[in-house]
Tab-separated table of C-alpha atoms in Angstrom:
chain	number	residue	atom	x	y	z
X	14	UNK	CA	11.248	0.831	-34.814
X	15	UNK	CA	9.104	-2.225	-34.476
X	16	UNK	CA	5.073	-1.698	-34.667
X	17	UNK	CA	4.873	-5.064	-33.082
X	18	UNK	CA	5.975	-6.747	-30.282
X	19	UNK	CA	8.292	-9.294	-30.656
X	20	UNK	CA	9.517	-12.291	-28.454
X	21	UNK	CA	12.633	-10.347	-27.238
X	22	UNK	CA	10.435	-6.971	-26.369
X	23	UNK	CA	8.226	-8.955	-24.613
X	24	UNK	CA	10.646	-10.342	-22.338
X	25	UNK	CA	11.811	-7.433	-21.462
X	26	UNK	CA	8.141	-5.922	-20.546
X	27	UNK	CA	7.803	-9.348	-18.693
X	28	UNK	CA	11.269	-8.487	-16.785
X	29	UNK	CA	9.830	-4.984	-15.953
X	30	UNK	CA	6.619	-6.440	-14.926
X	31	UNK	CA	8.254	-8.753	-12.244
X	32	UNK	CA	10.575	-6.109	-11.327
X	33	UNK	CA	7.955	-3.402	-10.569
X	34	UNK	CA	5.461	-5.907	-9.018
X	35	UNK	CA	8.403	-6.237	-6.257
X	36	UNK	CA	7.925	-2.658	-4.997
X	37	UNK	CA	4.477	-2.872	-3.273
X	38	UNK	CA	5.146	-6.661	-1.320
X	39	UNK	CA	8.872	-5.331	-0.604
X	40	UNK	CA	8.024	-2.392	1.082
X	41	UNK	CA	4.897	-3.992	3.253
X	42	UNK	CA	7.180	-7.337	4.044
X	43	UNK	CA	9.510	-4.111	5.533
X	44	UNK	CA	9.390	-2.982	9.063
X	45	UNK	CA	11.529	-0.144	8.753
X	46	UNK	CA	9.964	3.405	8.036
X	47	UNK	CA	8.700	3.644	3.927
X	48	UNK	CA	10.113	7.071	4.057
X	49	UNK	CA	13.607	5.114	4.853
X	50	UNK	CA	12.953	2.558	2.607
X	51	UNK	CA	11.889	5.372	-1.099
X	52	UNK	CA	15.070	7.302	0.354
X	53	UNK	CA	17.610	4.056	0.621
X	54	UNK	CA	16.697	3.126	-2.954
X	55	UNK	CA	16.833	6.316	-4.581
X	56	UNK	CA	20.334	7.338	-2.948
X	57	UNK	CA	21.797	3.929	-3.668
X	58	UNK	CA	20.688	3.832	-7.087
X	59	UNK	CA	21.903	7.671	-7.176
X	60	UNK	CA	25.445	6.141	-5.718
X	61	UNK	CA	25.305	3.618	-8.143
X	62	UNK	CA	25.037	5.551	-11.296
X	63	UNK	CA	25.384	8.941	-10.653
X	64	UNK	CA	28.687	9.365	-11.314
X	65	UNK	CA	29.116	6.895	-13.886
X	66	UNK	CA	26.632	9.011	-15.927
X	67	UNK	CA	28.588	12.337	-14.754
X	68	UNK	CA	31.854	11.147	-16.279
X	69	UNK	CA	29.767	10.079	-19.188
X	70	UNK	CA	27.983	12.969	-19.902
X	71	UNK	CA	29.899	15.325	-18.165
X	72	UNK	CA	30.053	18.200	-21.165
X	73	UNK	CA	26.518	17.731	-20.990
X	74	UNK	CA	25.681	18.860	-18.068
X	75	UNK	CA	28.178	21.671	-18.196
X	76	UNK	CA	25.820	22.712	-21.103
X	77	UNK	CA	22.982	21.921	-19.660
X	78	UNK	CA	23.630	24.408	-16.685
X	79	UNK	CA	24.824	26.792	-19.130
X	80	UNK	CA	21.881	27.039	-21.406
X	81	UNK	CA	24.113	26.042	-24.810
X	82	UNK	CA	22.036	23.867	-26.194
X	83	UNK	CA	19.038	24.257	-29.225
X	84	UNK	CA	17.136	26.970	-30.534
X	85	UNK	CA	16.259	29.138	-27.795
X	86	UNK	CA	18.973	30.512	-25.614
X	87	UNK	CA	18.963	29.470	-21.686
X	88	UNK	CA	16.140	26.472	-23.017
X	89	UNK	CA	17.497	23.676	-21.198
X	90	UNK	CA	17.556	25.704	-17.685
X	91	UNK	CA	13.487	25.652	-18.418
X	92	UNK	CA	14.400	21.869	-18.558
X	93	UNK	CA	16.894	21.813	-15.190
X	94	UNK	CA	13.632	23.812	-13.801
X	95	UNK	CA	11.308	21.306	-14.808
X	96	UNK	CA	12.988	18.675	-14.024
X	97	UNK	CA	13.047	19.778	-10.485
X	98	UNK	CA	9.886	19.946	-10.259
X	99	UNK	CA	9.451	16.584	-11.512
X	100	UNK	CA	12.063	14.960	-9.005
X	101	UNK	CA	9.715	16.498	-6.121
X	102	UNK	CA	6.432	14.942	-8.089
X	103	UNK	CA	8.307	11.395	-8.069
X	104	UNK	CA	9.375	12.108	-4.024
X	105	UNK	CA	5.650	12.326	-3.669
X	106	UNK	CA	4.777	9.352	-5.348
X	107	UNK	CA	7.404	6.869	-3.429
X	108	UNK	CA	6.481	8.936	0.034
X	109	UNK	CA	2.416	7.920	-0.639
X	110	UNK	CA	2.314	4.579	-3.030
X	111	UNK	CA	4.916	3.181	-0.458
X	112	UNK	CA	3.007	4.595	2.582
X	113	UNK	CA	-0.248	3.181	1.171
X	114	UNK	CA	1.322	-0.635	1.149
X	115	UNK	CA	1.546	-0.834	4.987
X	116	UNK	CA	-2.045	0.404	5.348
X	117	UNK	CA	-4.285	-1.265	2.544
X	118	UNK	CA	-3.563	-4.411	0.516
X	119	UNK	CA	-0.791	-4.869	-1.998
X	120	UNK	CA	-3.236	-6.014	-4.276
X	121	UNK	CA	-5.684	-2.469	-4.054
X	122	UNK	CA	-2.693	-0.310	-3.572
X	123	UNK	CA	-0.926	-1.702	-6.884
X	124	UNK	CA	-3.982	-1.324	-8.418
X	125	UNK	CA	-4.805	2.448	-7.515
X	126	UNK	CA	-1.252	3.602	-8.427
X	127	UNK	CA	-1.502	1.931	-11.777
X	128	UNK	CA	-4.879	4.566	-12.941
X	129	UNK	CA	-1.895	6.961	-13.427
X	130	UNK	CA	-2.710	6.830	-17.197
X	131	UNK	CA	-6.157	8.424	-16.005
X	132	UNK	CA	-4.467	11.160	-14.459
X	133	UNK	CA	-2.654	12.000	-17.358
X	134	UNK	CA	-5.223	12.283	-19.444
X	135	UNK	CA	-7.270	14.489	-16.825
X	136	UNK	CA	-3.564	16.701	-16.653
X	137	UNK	CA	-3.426	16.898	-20.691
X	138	UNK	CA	-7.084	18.142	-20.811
X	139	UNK	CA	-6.094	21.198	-18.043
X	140	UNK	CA	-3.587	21.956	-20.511
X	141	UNK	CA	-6.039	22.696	-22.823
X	142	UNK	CA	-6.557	19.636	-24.095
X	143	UNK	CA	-9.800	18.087	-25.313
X	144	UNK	CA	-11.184	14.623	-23.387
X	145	UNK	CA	-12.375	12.032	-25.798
X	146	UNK	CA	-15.357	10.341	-25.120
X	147	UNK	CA	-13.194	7.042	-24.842
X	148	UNK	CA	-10.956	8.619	-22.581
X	149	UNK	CA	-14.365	9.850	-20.339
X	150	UNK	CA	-15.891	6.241	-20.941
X	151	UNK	CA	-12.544	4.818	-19.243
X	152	UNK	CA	-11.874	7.613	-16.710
X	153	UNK	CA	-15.782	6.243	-15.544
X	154	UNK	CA	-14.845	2.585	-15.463
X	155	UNK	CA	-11.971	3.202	-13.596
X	156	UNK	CA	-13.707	5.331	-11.127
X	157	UNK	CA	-16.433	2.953	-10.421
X	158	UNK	CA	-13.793	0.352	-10.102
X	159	UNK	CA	-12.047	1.990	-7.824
X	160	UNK	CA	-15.402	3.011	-6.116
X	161	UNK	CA	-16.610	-0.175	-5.558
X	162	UNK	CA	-12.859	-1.851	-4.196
X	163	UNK	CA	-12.438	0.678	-1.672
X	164	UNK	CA	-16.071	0.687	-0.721
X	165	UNK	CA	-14.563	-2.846	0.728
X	166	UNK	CA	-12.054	-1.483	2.447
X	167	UNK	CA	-14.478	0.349	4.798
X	168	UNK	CA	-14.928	-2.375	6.463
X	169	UNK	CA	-11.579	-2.877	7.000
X	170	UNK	CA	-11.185	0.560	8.638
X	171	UNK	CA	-10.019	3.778	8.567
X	172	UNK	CA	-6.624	2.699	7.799
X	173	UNK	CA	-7.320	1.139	4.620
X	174	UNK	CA	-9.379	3.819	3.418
X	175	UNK	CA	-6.452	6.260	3.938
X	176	UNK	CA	-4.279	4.082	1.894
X	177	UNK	CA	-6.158	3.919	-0.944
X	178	UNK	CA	-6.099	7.683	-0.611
X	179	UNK	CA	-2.831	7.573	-0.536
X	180	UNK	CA	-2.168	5.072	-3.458
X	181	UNK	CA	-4.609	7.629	-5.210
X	182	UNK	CA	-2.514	10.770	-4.355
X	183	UNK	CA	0.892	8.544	-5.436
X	184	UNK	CA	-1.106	7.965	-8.969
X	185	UNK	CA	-1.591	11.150	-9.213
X	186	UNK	CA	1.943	12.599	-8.259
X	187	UNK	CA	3.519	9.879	-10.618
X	188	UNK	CA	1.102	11.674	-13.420
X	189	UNK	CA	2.482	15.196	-12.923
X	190	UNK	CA	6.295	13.296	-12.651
X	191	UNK	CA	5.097	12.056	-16.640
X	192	UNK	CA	3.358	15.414	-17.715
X	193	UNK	CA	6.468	17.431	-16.482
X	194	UNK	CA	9.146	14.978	-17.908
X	195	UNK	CA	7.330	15.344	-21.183
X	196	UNK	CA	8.144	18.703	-21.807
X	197	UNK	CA	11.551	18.823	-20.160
X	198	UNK	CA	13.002	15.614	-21.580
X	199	UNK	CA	13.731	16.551	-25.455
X	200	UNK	CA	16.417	19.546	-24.001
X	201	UNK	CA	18.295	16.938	-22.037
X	202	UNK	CA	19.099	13.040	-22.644
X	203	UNK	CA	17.778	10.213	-20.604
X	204	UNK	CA	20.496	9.443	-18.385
X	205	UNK	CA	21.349	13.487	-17.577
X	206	UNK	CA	17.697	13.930	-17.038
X	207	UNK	CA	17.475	10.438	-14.688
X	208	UNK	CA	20.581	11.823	-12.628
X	209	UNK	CA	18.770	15.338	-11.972
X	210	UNK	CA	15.415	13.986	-11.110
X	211	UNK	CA	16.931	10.998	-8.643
X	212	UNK	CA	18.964	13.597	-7.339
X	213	UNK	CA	16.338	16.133	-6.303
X	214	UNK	CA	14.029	12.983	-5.224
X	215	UNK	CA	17.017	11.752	-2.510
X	216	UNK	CA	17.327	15.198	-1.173
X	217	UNK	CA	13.761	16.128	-0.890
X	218	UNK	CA	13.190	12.530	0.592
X	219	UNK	CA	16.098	12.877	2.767
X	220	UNK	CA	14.844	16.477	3.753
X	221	UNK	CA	11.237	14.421	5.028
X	222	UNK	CA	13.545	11.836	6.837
X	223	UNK	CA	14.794	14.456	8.999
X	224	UNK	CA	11.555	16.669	9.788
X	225	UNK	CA	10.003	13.772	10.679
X	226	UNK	CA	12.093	12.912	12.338
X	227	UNK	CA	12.796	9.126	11.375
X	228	UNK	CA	15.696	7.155	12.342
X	229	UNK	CA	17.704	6.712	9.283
X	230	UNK	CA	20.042	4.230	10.179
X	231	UNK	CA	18.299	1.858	12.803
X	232	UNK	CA	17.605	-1.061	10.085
X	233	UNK	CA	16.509	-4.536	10.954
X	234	UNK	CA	17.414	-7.567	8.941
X	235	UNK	CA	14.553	-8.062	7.028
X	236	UNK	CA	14.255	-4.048	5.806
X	237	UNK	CA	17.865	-4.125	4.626
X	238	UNK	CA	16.726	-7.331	2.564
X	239	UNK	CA	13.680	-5.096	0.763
X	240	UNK	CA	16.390	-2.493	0.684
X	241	UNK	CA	18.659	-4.332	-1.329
X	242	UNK	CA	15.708	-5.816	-3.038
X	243	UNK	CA	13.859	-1.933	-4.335
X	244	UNK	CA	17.509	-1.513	-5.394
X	245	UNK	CA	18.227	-4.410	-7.524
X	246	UNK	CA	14.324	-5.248	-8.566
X	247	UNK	CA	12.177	-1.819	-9.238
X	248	UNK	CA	15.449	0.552	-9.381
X	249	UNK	CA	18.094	-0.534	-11.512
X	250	UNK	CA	16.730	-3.707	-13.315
X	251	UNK	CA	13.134	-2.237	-13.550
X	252	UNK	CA	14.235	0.659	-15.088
X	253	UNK	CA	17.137	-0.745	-17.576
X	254	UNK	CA	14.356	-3.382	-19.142
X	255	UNK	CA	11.529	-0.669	-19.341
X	256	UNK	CA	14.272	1.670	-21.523
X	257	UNK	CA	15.561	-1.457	-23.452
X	258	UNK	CA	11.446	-2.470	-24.402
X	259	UNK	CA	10.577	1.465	-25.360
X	260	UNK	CA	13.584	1.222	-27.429
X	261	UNK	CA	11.859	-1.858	-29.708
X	262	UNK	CA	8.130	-1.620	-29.486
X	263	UNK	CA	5.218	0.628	-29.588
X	264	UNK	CA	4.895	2.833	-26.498
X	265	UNK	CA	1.005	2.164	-25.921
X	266	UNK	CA	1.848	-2.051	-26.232
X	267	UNK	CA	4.643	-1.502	-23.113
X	268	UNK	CA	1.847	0.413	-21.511
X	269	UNK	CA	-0.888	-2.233	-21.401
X	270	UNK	CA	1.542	-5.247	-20.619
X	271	UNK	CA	2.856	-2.727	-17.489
X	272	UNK	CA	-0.877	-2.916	-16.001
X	273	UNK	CA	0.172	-6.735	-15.317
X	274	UNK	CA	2.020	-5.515	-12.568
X	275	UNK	CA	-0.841	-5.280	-9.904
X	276	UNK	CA	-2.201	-8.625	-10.791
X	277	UNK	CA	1.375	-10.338	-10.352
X	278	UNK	CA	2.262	-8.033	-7.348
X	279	UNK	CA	-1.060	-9.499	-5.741
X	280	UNK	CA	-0.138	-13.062	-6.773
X	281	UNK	CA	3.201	-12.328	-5.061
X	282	UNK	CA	1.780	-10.475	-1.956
X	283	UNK	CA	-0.908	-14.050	-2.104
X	284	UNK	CA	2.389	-16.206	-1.769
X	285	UNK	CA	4.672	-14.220	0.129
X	286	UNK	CA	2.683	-12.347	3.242
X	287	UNK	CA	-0.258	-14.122	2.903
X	288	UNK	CA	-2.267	-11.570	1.755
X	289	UNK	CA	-5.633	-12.147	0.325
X	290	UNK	CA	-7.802	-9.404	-0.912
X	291	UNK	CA	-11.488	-9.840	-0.505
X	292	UNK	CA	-13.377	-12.057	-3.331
X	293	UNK	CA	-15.531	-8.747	-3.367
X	294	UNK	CA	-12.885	-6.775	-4.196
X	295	UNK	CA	-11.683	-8.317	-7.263
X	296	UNK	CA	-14.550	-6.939	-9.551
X	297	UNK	CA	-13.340	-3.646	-8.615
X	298	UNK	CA	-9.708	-4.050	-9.177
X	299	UNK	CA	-10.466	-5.637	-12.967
X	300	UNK	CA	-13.002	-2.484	-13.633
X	301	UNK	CA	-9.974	-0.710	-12.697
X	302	UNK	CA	-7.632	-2.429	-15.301
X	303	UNK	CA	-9.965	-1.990	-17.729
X	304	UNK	CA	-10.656	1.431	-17.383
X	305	UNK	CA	-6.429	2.551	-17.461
X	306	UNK	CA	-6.631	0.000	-20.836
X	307	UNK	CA	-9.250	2.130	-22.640
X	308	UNK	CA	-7.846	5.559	-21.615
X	309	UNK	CA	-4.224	4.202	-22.679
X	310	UNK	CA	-5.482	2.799	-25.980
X	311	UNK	CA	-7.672	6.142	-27.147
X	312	UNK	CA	-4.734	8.163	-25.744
X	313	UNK	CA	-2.469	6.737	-28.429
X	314	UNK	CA	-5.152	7.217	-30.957
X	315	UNK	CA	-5.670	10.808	-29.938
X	316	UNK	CA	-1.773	11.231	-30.670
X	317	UNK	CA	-2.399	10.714	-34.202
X	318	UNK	CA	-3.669	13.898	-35.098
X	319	UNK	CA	-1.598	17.357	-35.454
X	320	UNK	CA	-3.492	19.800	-34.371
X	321	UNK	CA	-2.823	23.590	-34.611
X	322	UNK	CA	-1.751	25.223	-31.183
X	323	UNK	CA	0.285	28.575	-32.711
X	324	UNK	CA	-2.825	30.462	-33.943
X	325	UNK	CA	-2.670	31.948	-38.120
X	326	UNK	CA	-0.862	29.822	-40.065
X	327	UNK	CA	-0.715	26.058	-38.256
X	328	UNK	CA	-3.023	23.959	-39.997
X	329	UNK	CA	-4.476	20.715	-39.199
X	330	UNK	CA	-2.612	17.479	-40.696
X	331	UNK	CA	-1.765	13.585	-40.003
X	332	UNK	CA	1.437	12.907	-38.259
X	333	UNK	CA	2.787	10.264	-41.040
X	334	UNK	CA	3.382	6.398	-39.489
X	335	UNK	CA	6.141	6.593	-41.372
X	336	UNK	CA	7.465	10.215	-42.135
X	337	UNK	CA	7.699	10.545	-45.716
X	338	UNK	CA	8.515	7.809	-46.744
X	339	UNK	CA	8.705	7.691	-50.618
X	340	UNK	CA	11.320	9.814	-52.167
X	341	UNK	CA	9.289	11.718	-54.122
X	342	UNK	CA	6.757	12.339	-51.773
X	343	UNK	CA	7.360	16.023	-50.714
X	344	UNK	CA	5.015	17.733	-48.142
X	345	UNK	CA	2.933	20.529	-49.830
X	346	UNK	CA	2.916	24.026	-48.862
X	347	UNK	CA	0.043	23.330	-46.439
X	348	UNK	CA	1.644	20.949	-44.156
X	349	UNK	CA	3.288	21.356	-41.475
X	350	UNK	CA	6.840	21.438	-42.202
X	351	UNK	CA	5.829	24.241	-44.203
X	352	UNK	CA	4.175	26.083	-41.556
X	353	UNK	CA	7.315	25.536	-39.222
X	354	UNK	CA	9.550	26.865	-42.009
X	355	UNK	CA	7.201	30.427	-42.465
X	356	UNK	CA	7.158	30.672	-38.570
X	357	UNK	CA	10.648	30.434	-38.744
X	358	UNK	CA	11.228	33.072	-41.206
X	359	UNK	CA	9.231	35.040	-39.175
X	360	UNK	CA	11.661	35.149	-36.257
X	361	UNK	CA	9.115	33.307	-34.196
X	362	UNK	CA	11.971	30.644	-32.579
X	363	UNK	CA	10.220	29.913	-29.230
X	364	UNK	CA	6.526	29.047	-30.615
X	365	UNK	CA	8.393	27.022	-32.980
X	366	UNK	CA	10.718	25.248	-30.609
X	367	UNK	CA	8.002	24.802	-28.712
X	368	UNK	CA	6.007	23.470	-31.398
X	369	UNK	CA	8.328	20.664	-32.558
X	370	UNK	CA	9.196	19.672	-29.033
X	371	UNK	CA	5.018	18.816	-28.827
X	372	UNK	CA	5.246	16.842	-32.008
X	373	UNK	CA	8.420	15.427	-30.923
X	374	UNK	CA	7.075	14.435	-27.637
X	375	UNK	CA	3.974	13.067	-29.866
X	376	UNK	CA	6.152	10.778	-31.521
X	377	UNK	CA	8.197	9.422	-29.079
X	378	UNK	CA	4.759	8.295	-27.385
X	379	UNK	CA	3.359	6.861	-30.114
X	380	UNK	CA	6.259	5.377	-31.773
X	381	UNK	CA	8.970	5.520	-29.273
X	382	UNK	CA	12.281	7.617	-28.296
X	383	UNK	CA	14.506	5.395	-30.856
X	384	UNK	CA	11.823	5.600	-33.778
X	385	UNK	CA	12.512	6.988	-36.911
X	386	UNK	CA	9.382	9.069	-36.539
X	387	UNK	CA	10.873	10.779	-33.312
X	388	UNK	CA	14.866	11.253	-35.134
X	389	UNK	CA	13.264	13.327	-37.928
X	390	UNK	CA	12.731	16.064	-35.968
X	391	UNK	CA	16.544	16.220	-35.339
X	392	UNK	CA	16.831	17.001	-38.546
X	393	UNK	CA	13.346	19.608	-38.620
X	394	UNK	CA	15.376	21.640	-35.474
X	395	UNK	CA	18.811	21.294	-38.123
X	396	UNK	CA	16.881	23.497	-40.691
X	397	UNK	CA	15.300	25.615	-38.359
X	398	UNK	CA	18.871	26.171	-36.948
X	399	UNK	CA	20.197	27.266	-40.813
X	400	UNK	CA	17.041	29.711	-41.006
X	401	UNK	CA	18.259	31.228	-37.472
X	402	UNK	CA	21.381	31.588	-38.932
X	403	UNK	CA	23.418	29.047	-35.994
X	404	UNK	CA	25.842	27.326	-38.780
X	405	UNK	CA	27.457	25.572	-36.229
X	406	UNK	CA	24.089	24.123	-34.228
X	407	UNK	CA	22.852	23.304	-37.495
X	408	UNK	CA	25.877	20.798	-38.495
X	409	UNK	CA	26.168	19.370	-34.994
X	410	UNK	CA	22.296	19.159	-35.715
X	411	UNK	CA	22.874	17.131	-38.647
X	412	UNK	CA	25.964	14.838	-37.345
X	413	UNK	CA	23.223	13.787	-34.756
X	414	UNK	CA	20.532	12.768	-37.073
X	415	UNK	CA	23.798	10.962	-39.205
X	416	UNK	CA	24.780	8.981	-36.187
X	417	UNK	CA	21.378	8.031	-35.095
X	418	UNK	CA	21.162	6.510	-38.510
X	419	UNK	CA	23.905	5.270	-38.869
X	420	UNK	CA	23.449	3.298	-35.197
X	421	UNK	CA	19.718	2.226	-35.973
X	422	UNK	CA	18.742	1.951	-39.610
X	423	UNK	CA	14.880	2.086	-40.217
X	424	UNK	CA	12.359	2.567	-43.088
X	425	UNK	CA	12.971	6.288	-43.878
X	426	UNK	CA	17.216	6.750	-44.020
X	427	UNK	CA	17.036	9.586	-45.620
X	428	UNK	CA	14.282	11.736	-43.774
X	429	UNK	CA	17.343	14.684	-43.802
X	430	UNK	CA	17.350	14.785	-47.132
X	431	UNK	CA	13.658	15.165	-48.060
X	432	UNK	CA	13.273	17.548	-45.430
X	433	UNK	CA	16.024	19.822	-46.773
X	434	UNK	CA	14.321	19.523	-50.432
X	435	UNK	CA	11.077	20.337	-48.838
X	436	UNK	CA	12.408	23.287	-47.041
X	437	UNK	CA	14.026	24.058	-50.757
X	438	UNK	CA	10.952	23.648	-52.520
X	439	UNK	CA	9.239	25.567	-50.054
X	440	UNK	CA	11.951	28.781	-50.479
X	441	UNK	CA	10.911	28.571	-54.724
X	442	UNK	CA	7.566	28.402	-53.849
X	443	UNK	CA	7.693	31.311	-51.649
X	444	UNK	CA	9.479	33.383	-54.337
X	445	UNK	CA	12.816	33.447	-51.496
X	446	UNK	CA	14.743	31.300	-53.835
X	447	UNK	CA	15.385	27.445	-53.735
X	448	UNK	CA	18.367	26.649	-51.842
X	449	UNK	CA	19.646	26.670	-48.145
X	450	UNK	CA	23.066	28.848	-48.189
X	451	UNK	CA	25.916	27.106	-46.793
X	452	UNK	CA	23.259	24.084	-45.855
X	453	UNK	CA	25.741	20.624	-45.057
X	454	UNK	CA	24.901	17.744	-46.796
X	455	UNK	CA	23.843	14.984	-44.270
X	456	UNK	CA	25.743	11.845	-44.548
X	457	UNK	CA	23.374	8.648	-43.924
């Protein structure tokens, strides 16, 4: 995993930037309904890889609805649950960002949807979370920003106003889409996960089609052209380059570069429909930027830190940049492989499921879903699967971590086999003896 960006992971942000800036000047250059329009694209892009991914994956998601995967029986159903709910969050957010491009500008309506990072960090703090006072400094900069753009608007009319309420409420829905994905998406893989959530989005979009009762099939020329445009553009090329540049470079670096999108969809709204935001209005829109930058930025840098969430017994540590990464460098008693192992022991499966999947979810923020940082705690859940006594979970466990390693070589090859010394030094420490019974020996 790269900590920098490098020419080709740029061009792939740079892809996702022009792709995504499409969305906003696609949908108001439409004429057909924007309920027609979030439906079209999510049911053709459903079409198009729905059941490519369902012959793929297909003993996946016969486990998936059976519950026969990880620690805690029936676990990923809490993930086929969430995931629900996320598919109606993201039907929210292409009902109202769309809606909100044929009543404000592109360039305010872009710019509202993209404080979703602010949102986020408001949603992690209801969790229980604690707000930084970089987070508050940006959550205020964006909110004056935002403040003093739509403040413009009023004299543009009612209209406007409402859709910068509505690219507000689509900011917000796309937050709760993130929060719930993070805790569902380590039971399920990316495309399995994609498939559900597109799935429940088309028929929840398709179910608003029809109580509103829009015409679904009365399309003019130029809304089959944005049709086929959200399909090509946002949906499937979007999508794949966003994927391919979390792959290769830090998480929080993608992040930033993605706030390009509202200038560039403005320049293309500018050059395309003629659309021209107020020269009062741009002060608000940067304050904007700036405030989603400094929230994104102290966000990462609040994901450092592990902090203790199971009560007794979880102690406060630094989640390595590179886990463990000298061979003799075993974690101490203290730390909190060492805490996962006791609750383990202990019987205590769910808190500690539930505990890696945080730190897992940690790392694949900070570092991203093909670091080394996030694999290791394929092999932490192979362990705690030899503790619970699943043999067989364990070794599949470990044949995961193997191929992962075998696919994308990084600093720390063999993480598996410091972890399983740890967990053996642990045992001798804790007078339980120093070796894992029956443990396989992973193969890197």
């Amino acid at each position: 995993m790269r900590t920098k960006l490098d020419a080709v992971s740029i061009v792939a942000v740079l892809v996702t930037v022009a792709a995504f800036s499409a969305t906003a000047p696609l949908t108001a250059y439409a004429s057909g309904s924007v309920f027609v329009l979030a439906l079209g694209r999510n049911a053709l892009g459903l079409i198009t890889l729905g059941p490519v991914v369902l012959l793929i994956r297909r003993r996946e998601f016969i486990k998936v609805f059976r519950g026969e995967r990880f620690l805690v029986r029936r676990e990923q159903r809490r993930a086929v649950l969430l995931g629900s709910l996320a598919g109606t969050a993201l039907a929210t957010h292409f009902a109202t960002f769309m809606s909100s491009t044929r009543m404000t500008s592109v360039a305010m309506a872009t710019a509202l949807v993209a404080t979703q990072p602010v949102w986020q960090a408001l949603i992690a703090t209801m969790l229980g979370g604690r707000l930084p006072r970089a987070t508050r400094a940006g959550l205020a900069i964006s909110v004056a920003g935002a403040v003093i753009a739509s403040g413009m608007d009023l004299g543009a009319g009612s209209k406007a106003v409402l859709g910068d309420l509505l690219a507000l409420a689509g900011a917000v829905a796309l937050a709760g889409y993130t929060a719930l994905s993070e805790q569902a998406r380590p039971d399920v893989s990316t495309s399995v996960y994609s498939v559900l959530c597109s799935f429940i989005c088309t028929v929840e979009l398709l179910i608003l089609c029809l109580v509103s009762g829009t015409p679904m099939f009365a399309l003019t020329g130029n809304t089959l052209i944005a049709l086929l445009g959200l399909l090509i553009l946002p949906q499937l090329l979007g999508l794949f380059s966003l994927n391919f540049a979390l792959g290769r470079a830090p998480a929080t670096a993608v992040s930033v570069m993605l706030l390009l999108e509202a200038p560039v969809a403005a320049i293309v709204a500018w050059l395309w429909l003629g659309q021209t935001p107020d020269g009062s209005t741009w002060p608000g829109l940067f304050m904007i930027m700036l405030g989603v930058v400094v929230v994104v930025v102290a966000d990462v840098r609040r994901a450092d830190p592990v902090t203790e969430n199971l009560g007794d017994g979880w102690v406060t540590t630094m989640s390595p940049q590179h886990a463990l990464s000298v061979v003799n460098d075993i974690p101490a008693r203290g730390d909190i492989y060492a805490s996962l192992w006791r609750h383990a022991h202990a019987g205590r499966f769910a808190e500690v499921e539930a505990e890696i999947r945080r730190l897992e979810n940690q790392s694949i923020r900070v570092h991203g879903a093909k670091s080394c940082e996030a694999a290791q705690w394929i092999e932490v859940r192979a362990i705690v699967a030899r503790i619970a006594g699943d043999h067989s979970l364990s070794a599949q466990l470990w044949s995961a971590a193997a191929r992962f390693h075998s696919s994308a070589p990084c600093l720390d090859a063999h993480c598996g086999y410091r972890l399983n010394y740890s967990y053996q030094e642990w045992r001798s420490a804790s007078g339980e003896g120093g070796t894992i019974d029956n443990a396989p020996t992973p193969v890197f």
